[in-house]
Coordinates of C-alpha atoms and ligand atoms in Angstrom, one line a residue:
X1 CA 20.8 11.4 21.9
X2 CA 17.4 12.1 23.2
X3 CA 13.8 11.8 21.7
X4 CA 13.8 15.8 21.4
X5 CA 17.2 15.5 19.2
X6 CA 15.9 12.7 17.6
X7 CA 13.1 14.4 16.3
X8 CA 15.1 17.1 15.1
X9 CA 17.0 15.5 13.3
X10 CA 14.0 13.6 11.7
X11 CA 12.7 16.7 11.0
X12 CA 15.4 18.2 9.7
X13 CA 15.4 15.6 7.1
X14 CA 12.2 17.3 5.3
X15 CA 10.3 13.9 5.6
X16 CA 9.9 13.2 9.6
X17 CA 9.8 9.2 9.2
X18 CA 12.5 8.6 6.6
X19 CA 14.4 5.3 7.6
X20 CA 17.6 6.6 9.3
X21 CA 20.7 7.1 8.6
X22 CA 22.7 3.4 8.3
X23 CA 26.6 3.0 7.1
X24 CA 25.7 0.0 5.1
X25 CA 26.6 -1.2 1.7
X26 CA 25.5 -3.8 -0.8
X27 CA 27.9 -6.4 -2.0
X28 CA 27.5 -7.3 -6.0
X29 CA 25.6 -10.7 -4.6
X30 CA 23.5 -8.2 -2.7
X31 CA 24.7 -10.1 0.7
X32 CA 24.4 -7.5 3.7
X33 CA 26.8 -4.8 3.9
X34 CA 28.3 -2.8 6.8
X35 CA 27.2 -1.9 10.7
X36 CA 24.1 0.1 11.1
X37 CA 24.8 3.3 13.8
X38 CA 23.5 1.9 17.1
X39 CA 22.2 5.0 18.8
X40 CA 21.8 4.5 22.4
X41 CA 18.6 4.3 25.0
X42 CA 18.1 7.3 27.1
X43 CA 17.7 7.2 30.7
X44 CA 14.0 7.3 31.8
X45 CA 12.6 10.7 30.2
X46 CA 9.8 10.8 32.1
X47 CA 7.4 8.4 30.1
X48 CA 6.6 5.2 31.7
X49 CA 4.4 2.2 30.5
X50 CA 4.1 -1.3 29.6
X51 CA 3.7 -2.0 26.0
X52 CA 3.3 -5.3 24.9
X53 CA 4.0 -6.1 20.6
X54 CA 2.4 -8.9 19.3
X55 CA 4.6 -10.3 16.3
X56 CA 8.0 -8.7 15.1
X57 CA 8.4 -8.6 11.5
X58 CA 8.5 -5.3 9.5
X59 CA 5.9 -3.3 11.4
X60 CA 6.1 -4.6 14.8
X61 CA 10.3 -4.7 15.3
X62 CA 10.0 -1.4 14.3
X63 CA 7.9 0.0 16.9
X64 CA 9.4 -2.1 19.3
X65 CA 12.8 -0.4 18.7
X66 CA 11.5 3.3 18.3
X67 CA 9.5 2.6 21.8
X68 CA 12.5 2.3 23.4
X69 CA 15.1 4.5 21.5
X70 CA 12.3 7.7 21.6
X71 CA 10.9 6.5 24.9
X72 CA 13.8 5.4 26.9
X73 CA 14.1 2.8 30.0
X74 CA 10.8 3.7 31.9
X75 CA 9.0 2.6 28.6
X76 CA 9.2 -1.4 29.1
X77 CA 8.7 -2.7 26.1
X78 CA 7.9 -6.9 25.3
X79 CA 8.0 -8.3 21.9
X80 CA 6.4 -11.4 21.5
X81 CA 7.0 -13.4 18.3
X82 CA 6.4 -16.8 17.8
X83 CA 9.6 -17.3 15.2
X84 CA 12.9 -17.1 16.9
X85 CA 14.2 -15.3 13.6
X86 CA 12.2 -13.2 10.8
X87 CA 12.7 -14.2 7.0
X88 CA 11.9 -11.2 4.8
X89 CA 9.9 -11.5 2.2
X90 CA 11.3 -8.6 0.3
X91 CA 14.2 -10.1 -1.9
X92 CA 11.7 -13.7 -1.8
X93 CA 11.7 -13.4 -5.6
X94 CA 15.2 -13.7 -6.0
X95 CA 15.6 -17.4 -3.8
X96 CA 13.0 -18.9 -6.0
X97 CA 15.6 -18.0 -9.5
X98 CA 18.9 -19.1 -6.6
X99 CA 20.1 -15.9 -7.1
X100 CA 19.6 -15.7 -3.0
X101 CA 20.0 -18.1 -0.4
X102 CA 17.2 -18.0 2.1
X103 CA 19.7 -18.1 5.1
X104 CA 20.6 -14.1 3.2
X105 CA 17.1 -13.1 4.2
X106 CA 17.0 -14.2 8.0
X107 CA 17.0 -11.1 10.7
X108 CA 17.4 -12.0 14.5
X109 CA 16.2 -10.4 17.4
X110 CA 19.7 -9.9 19.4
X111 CA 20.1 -6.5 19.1
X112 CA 16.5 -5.3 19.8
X113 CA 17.3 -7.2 23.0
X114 CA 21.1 -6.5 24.1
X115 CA 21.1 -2.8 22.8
X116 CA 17.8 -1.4 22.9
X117 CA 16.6 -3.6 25.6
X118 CA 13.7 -5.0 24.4
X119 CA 12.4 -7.4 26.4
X120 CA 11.7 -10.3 23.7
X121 CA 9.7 -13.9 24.1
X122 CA 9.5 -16.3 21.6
X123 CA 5.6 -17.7 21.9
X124 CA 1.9 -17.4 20.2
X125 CA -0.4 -14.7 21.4
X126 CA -3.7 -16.9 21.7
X127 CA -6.3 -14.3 22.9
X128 CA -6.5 -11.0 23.4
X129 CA -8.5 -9.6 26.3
X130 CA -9.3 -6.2 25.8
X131 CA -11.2 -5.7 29.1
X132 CA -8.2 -6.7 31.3
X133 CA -5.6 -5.5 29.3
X134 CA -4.0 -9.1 29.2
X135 CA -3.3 -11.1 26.2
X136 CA -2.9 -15.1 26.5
X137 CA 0.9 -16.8 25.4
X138 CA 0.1 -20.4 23.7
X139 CA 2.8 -21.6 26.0
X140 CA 0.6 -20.7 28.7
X141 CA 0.9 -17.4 31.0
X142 CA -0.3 -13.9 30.1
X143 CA 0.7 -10.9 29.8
X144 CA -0.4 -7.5 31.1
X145 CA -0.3 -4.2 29.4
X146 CA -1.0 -0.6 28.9
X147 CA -1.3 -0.7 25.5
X148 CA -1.2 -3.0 23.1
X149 CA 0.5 -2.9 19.5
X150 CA -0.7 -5.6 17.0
X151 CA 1.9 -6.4 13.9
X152 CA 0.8 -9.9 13.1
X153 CA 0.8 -9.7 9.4
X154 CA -1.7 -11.9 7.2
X155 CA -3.0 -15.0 7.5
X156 CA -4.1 -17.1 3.8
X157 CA -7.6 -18.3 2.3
X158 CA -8.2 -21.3 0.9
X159 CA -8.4 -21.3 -2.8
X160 CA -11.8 -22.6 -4.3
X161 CA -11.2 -26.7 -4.8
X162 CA -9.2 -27.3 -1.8
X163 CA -9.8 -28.3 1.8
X164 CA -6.7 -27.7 3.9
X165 CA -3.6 -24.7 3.8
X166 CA -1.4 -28.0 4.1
X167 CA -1.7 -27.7 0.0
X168 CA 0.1 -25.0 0.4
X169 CA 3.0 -26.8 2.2
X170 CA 3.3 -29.7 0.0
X171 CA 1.4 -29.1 -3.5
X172 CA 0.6 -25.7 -4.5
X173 CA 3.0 -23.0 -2.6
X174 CA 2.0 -19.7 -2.4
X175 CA 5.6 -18.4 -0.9
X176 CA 3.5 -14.8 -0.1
X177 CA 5.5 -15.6 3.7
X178 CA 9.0 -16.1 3.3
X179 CA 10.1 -19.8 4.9
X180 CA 9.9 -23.3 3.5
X181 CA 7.1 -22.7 0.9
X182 CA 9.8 -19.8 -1.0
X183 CA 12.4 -23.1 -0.9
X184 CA 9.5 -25.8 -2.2
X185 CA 8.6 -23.2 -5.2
X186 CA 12.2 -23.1 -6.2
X187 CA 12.1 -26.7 -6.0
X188 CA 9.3 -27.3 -7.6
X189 CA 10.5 -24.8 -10.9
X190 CA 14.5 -26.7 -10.9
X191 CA 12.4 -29.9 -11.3
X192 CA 9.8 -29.0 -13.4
X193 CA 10.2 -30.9 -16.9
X194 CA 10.6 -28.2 -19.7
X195 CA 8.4 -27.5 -21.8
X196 CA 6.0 -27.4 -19.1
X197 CA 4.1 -24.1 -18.1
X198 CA 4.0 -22.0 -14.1
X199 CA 0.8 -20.8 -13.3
X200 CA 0.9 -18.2 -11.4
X201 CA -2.7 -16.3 -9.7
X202 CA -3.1 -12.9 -8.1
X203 CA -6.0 -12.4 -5.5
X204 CA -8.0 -9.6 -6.2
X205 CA -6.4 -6.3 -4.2
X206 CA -5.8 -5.4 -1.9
X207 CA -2.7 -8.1 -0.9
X208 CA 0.6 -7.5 0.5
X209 CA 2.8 -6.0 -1.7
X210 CA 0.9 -4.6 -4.5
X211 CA 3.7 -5.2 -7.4
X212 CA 4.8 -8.3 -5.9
X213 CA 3.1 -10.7 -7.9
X214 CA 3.7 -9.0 -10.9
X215 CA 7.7 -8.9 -10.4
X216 CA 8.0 -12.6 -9.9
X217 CA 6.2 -13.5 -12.8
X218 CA 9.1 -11.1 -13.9
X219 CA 12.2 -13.2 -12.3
X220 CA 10.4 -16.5 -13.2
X221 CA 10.2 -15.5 -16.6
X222 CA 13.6 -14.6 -17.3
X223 CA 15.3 -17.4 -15.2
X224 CA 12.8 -19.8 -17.6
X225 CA 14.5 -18.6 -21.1
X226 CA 17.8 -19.7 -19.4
X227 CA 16.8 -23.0 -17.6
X228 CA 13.6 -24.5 -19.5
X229 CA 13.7 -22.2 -22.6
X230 CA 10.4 -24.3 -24.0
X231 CA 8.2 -22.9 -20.8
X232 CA 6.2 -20.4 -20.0
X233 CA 4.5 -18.8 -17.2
X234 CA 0.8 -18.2 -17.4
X235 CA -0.6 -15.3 -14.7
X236 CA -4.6 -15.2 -13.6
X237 CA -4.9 -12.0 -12.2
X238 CA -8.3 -11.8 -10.3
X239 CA -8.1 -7.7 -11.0
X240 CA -9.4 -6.7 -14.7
X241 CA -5.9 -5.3 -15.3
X242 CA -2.3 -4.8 -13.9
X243 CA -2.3 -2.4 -10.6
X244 CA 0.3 -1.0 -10.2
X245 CA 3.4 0.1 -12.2
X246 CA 1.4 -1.0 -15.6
X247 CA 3.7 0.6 -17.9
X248 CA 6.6 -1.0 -16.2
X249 CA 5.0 -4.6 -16.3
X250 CA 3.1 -4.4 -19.6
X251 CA 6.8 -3.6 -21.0
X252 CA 8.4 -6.2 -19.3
X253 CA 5.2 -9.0 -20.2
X254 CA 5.1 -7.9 -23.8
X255 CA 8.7 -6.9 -25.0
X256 CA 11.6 -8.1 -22.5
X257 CA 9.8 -11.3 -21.9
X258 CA 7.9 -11.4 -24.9
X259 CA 6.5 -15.0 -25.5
X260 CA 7.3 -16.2 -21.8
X261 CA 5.2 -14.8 -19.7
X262 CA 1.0 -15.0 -20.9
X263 CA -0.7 -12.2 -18.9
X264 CA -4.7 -13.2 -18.4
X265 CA -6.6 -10.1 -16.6
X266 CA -9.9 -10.8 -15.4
X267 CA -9.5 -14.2 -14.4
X268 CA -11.4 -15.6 -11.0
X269 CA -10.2 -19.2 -10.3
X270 CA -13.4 -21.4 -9.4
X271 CA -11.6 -24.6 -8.6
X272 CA -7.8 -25.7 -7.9
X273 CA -6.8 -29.5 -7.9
X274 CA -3.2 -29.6 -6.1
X275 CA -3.3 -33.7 -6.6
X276 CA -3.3 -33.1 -10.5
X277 CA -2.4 -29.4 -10.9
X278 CA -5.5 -28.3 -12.4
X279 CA -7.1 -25.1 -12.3
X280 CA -10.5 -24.0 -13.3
X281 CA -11.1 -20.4 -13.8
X282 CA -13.3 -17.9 -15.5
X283 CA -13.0 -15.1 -17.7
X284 CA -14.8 -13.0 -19.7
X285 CA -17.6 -15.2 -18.6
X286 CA -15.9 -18.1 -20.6
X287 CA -15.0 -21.7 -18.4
X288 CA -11.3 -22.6 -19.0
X289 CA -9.5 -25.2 -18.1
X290 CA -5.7 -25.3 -17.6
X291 CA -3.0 -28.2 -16.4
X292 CA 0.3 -26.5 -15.1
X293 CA 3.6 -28.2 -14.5
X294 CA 3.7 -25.8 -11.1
X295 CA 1.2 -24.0 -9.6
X296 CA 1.9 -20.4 -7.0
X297 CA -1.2 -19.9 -6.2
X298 CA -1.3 -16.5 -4.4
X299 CA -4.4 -16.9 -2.5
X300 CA -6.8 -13.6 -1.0
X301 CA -5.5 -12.5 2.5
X302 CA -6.9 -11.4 5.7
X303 CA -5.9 -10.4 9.0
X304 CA -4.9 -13.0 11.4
X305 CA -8.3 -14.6 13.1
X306 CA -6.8 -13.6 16.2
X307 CA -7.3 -10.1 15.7
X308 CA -11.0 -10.9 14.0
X309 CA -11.8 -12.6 17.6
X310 CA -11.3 -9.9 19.4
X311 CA -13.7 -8.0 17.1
X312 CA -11.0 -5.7 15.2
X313 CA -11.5 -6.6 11.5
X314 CA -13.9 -4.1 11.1
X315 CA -12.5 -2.5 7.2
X316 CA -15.3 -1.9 5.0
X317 CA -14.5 -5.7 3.7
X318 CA -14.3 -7.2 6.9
X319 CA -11.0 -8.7 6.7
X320 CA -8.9 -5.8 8.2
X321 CA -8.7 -3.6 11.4
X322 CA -9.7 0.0 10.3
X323 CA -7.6 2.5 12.5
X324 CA -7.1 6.3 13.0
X325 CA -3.7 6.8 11.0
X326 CA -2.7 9.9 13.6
X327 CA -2.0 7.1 16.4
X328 CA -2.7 3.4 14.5
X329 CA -4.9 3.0 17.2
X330 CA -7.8 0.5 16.6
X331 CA -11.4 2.6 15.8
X332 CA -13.3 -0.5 17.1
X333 CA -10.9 -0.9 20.4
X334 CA -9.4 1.6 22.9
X335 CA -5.9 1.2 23.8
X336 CA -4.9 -1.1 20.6
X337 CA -2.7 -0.2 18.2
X338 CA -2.9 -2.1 14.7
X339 CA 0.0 -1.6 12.0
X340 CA 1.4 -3.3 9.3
X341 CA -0.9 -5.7 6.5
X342 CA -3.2 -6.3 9.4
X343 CA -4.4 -2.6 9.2
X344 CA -6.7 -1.3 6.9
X345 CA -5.6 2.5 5.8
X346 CA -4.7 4.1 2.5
X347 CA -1.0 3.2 2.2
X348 CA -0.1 -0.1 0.4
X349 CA 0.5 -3.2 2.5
X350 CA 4.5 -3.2 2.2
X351 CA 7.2 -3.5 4.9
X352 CA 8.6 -0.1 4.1
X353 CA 5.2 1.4 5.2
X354 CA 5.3 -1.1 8.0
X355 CA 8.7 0.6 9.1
X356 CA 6.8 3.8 9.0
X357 CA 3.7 3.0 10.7
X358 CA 5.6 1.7 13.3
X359 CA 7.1 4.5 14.0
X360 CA 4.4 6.4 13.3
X361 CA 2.6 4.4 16.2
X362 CA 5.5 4.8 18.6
X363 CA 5.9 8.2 18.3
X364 CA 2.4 8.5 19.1
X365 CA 1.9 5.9 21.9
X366 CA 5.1 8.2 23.6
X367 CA 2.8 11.2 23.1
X368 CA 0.0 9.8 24.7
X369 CA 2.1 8.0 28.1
X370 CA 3.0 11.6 28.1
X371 CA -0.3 13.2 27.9
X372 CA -0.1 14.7 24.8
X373 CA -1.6 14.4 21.8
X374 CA -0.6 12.1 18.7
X375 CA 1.3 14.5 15.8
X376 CA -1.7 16.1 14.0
X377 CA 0.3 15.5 10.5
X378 CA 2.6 12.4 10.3
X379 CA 4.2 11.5 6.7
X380 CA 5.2 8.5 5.8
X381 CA 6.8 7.5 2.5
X382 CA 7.2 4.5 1.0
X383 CA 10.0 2.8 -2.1
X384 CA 9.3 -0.3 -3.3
X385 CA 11.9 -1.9 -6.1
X386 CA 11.0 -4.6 -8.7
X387 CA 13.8 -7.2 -10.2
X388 CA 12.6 -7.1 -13.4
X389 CA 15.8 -9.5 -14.8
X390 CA 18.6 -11.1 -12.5
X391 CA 20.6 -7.5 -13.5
X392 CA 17.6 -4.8 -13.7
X393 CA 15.2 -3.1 -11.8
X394 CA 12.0 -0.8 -11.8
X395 CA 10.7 0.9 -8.8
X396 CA 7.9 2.8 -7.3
X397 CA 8.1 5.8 -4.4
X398 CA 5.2 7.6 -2.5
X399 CA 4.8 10.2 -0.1
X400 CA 2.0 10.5 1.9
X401 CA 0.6 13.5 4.2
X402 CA -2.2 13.2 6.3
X403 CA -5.4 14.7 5.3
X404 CA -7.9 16.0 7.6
X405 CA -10.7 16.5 5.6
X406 CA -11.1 12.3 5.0
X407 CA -8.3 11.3 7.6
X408 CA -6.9 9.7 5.8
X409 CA -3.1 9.1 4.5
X410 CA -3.3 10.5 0.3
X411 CA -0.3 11.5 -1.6
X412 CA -0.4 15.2 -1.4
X413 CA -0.9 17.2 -5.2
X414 CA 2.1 18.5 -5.1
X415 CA 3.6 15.3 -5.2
X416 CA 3.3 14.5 -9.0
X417 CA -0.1 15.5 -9.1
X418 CA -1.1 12.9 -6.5
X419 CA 0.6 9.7 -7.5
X420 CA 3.0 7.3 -6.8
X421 CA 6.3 8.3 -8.7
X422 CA 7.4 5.1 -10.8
X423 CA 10.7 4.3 -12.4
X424 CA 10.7 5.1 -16.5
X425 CA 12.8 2.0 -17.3
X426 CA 14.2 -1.0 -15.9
X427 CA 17.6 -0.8 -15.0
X428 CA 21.0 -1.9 -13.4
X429 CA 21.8 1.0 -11.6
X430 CA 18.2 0.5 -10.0
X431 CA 19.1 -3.1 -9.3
X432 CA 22.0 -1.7 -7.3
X433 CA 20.1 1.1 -5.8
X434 CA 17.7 -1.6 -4.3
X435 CA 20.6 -3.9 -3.1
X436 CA 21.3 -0.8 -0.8
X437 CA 17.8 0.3 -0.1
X438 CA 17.0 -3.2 1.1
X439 CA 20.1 -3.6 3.7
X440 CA 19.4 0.2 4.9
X441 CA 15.3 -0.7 5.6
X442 CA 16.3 -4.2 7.4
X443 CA 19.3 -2.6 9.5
X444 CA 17.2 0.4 10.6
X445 CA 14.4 -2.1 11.5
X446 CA 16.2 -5.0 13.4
X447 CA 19.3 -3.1 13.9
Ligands
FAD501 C1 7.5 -11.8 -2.6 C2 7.3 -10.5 -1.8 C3 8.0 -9.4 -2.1 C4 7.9 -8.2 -1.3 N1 8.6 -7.1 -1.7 C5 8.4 -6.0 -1.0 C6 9.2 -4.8 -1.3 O1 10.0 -4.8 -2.3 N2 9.0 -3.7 -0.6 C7 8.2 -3.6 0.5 O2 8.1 -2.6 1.1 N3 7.4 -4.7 0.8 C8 7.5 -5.9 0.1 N4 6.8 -7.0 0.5 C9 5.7 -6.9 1.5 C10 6.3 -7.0 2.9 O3 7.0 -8.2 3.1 C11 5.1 -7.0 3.9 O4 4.2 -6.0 3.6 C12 5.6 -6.9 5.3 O5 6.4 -8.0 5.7 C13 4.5 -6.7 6.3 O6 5.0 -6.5 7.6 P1 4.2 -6.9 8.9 O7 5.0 -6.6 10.0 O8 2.8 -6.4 8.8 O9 4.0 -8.5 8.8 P2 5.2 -9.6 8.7 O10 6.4 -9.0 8.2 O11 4.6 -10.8 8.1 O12 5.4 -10.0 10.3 C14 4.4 -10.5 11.1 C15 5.1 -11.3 12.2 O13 4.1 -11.6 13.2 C16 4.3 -12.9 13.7 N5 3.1 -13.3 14.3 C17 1.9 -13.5 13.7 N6 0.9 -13.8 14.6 C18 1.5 -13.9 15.8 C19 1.1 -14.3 17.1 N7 -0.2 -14.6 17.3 N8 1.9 -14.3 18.1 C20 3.3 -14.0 17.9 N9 3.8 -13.7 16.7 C21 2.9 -13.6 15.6 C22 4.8 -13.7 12.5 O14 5.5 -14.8 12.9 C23 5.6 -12.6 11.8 O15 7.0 -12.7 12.1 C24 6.9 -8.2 -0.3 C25 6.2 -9.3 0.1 C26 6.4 -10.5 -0.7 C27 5.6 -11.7 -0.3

């Protein structure tokens, strides 16, 4: 099938970047289900270029596959990721309550390699060097390209009180990156004494994955009334209220976890000792002081400094790359392409929009090898589903258009007025509708 079809058939489906379509099912457990349809490369179409990816999680395993299933074999494409295997964080939650292994969550690079032929190297990019096209591999070497595409997620602040992100490691995990910190949290909450209370903070927004925070205070609460029924979970949310899905959540914090979970708005932390698990914080211009038998401290986020020396973190806060949404290309840097949490643009830092920026981008960066320009009106959509108990589930969908007047990507009006479209109630059959959202996203991204 070539690009031409391809788009077609995208186009056909009313909503141009919709993930496509993947034979997969859930199993109860929510293990991965069945084969995702391998469509194949086609021959050179004409386009050719080097495109080098910098990091291949959500955002940047997308565009690496799309580059070469739109593009075909002239486009040479080279993933570099330091990991030799991506842990999602979607579905993180559910290790910390054991519901999920976190050997469930890992997603290899083989077939972006052996059927898509992406050329893949495991190593850090260390600098990027604009003026030669080149960026710098930690392992040594560099690599030359046409155009680059940057995917390299977040990197972590440190929390007021503390002096090194080893805290993080060994004291106070934040588990906002899938890995070793998810496993230490889960630890930490089996070996907790009950009776004792979870802290739990949220940075002020934006952070990756807006109702994140809010759904594993959530799971944490309801795997507490089972497993240390005298504990609670206390949340500091830096924002002066919840933001996003607040009649979900308030729900959920005041009736079906009534009592376990203690919701504090408005609350900036000021100081965090991970020797004793203190916290200092503020609110309503009162001092409080708090010990907590765990602490996730969820700190602020930023793009990688990798991308700030190279001058791209250039948002209005400084912390992100701003980019034109009709191509992801960088506004402070020709020829690079920023997607995924590292970009600064409308949509909600979540892999599903990382999916769809990433192809997005490719479809774009094929445009331009061709001479063309980028789509004048992409849409991307994005689903995000919330375990609200170990059996139920709330979500949240969004379309969004491109709008020329701000250029920027809004929900359209005729899209419930403008806003995101939530779930009325938490329920099973959304808990099984996410099992197979989940395993269709992943497959059509490293699949
Ligand atoms: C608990 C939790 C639950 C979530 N739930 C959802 C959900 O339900 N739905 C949803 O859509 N999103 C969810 N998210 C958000 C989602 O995980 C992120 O938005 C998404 O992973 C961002 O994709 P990304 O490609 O930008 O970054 P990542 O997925 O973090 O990938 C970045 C990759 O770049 C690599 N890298 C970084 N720097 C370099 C370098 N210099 N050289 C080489 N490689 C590099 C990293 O190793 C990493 O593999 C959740 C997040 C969390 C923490």
């Amino acid at each position: 099938m070539n690009r031409r079809n391809f788009l077609g058939l995208l186009t056909a489906s009313g909503l141009g970047l919709l993930t496509l379509p993947i034979i997969s099912h859930a199993d109860d457990d929510g293990k991965k289900g069945g084969a995702p349809v391998l469509f194949p490369v086609p021959t050179n179409t004409g386009l050719n270029g080097n495109i080098v990816v910098v990091g291949g999680g959500m955002a940047g395993a997308t565009v690496a596959k799309y580059l070469r299933l739109w593009g075909g074999t002239g486009v040479n494409v080279t993933l570099v990721e330091q990991s030799p295997s991506y842990i999602s964080n979607i579905m993180s939650n559910t290790v910390l309550t054991g519901q999920r292994d976190l050997s469930s969550l890992v997603y290899g690079y083989d077939t972006l390699a052996s059927h898509y032929g992406v050329h893949r190297i495991t190593d850090e990019v260390t600098a990027i060097h604009a003026g030669q096209k080149q960026v710098s591999l930690a392992n040594g070497g560099s690599l030359a390209y046409d155009r680059l595409v940057l995917a390299p997620g977040l990197q972590f602040d440190l929390l007021p009180g503390m002096t090194s992100l080893d805290e993080y490691d060994t004291r106070i995990p934040h588990a906002w990156k899938a890995g070793p910190q998810t496993q230490l949290l889960h630890d930490q909450l089996v070996n907790m004494a009950d009776g004792e209370d979870v802290v739990l903070s949220i940075p002020l927004a934006p952070y990756r994955c807006p109702p994140g925070p809010y759904e594993r205070a959530c799971v944490i609460a309801d795997w507490l009334k089972s497993h240390k029924p005298n504990s609670k979970i206390i949340v500091l949310d830096a924002n002066p209220d919840i933001i996003v899905e607040k009649e979900n959540f308030l729900h959920a914090f005041t009736v079906t976890h009534a009592g376990v979970v203690d919701y504090r708005p408005g609350s900036t932390i000021t100081h965090v000792n991970s020797a004793n698990l203190g916290i200092d914080y503020v609110r309503g211009g009162i001092a409080q002081h708090i010990y907590a038998g765990v602490i996730n401290a969820i700190p602020p986020q930023r793009a990688p400094q990798l991308l700030a020396d190279a001058g791209l973190l250039n948002s209005p806060n400084g912390r992100f790359a701003a980019v034109n949404v009709l191509s992801y290309e960088s506004t402070a840097q020709v020829g690079i392409h920023v997607i995924g949490d590292a970009s600064h643009t409308t949509q909600p830092k979540a892999g599903h929009i990382g999916n769809q920026q990433g192809k997005t981008c490719a479809d774009a960066i094929l445009r331009l090898l061709g001479g063309q320009q980028p789509d004048p009106a992409p849409v991307t959509n994005s689903a995000c589903y919330t375990p609200i108990t170990a059996t139920t589930a709330t979500w949240l969908s969004a379309v969004y258009q491109f709008d020329p007047m701000t250029g920027a990507m809004t929900i359209p009006s005729q899209h419930n007025n403008g806003n995101a479209i939530a779930a009325s109630a938490a329920t099973t059959g959304n808990y099984k509708d996410m099992l197979i959202w989940f395993n269709t996203l992943m497959g059509d991204t490293f699949s």
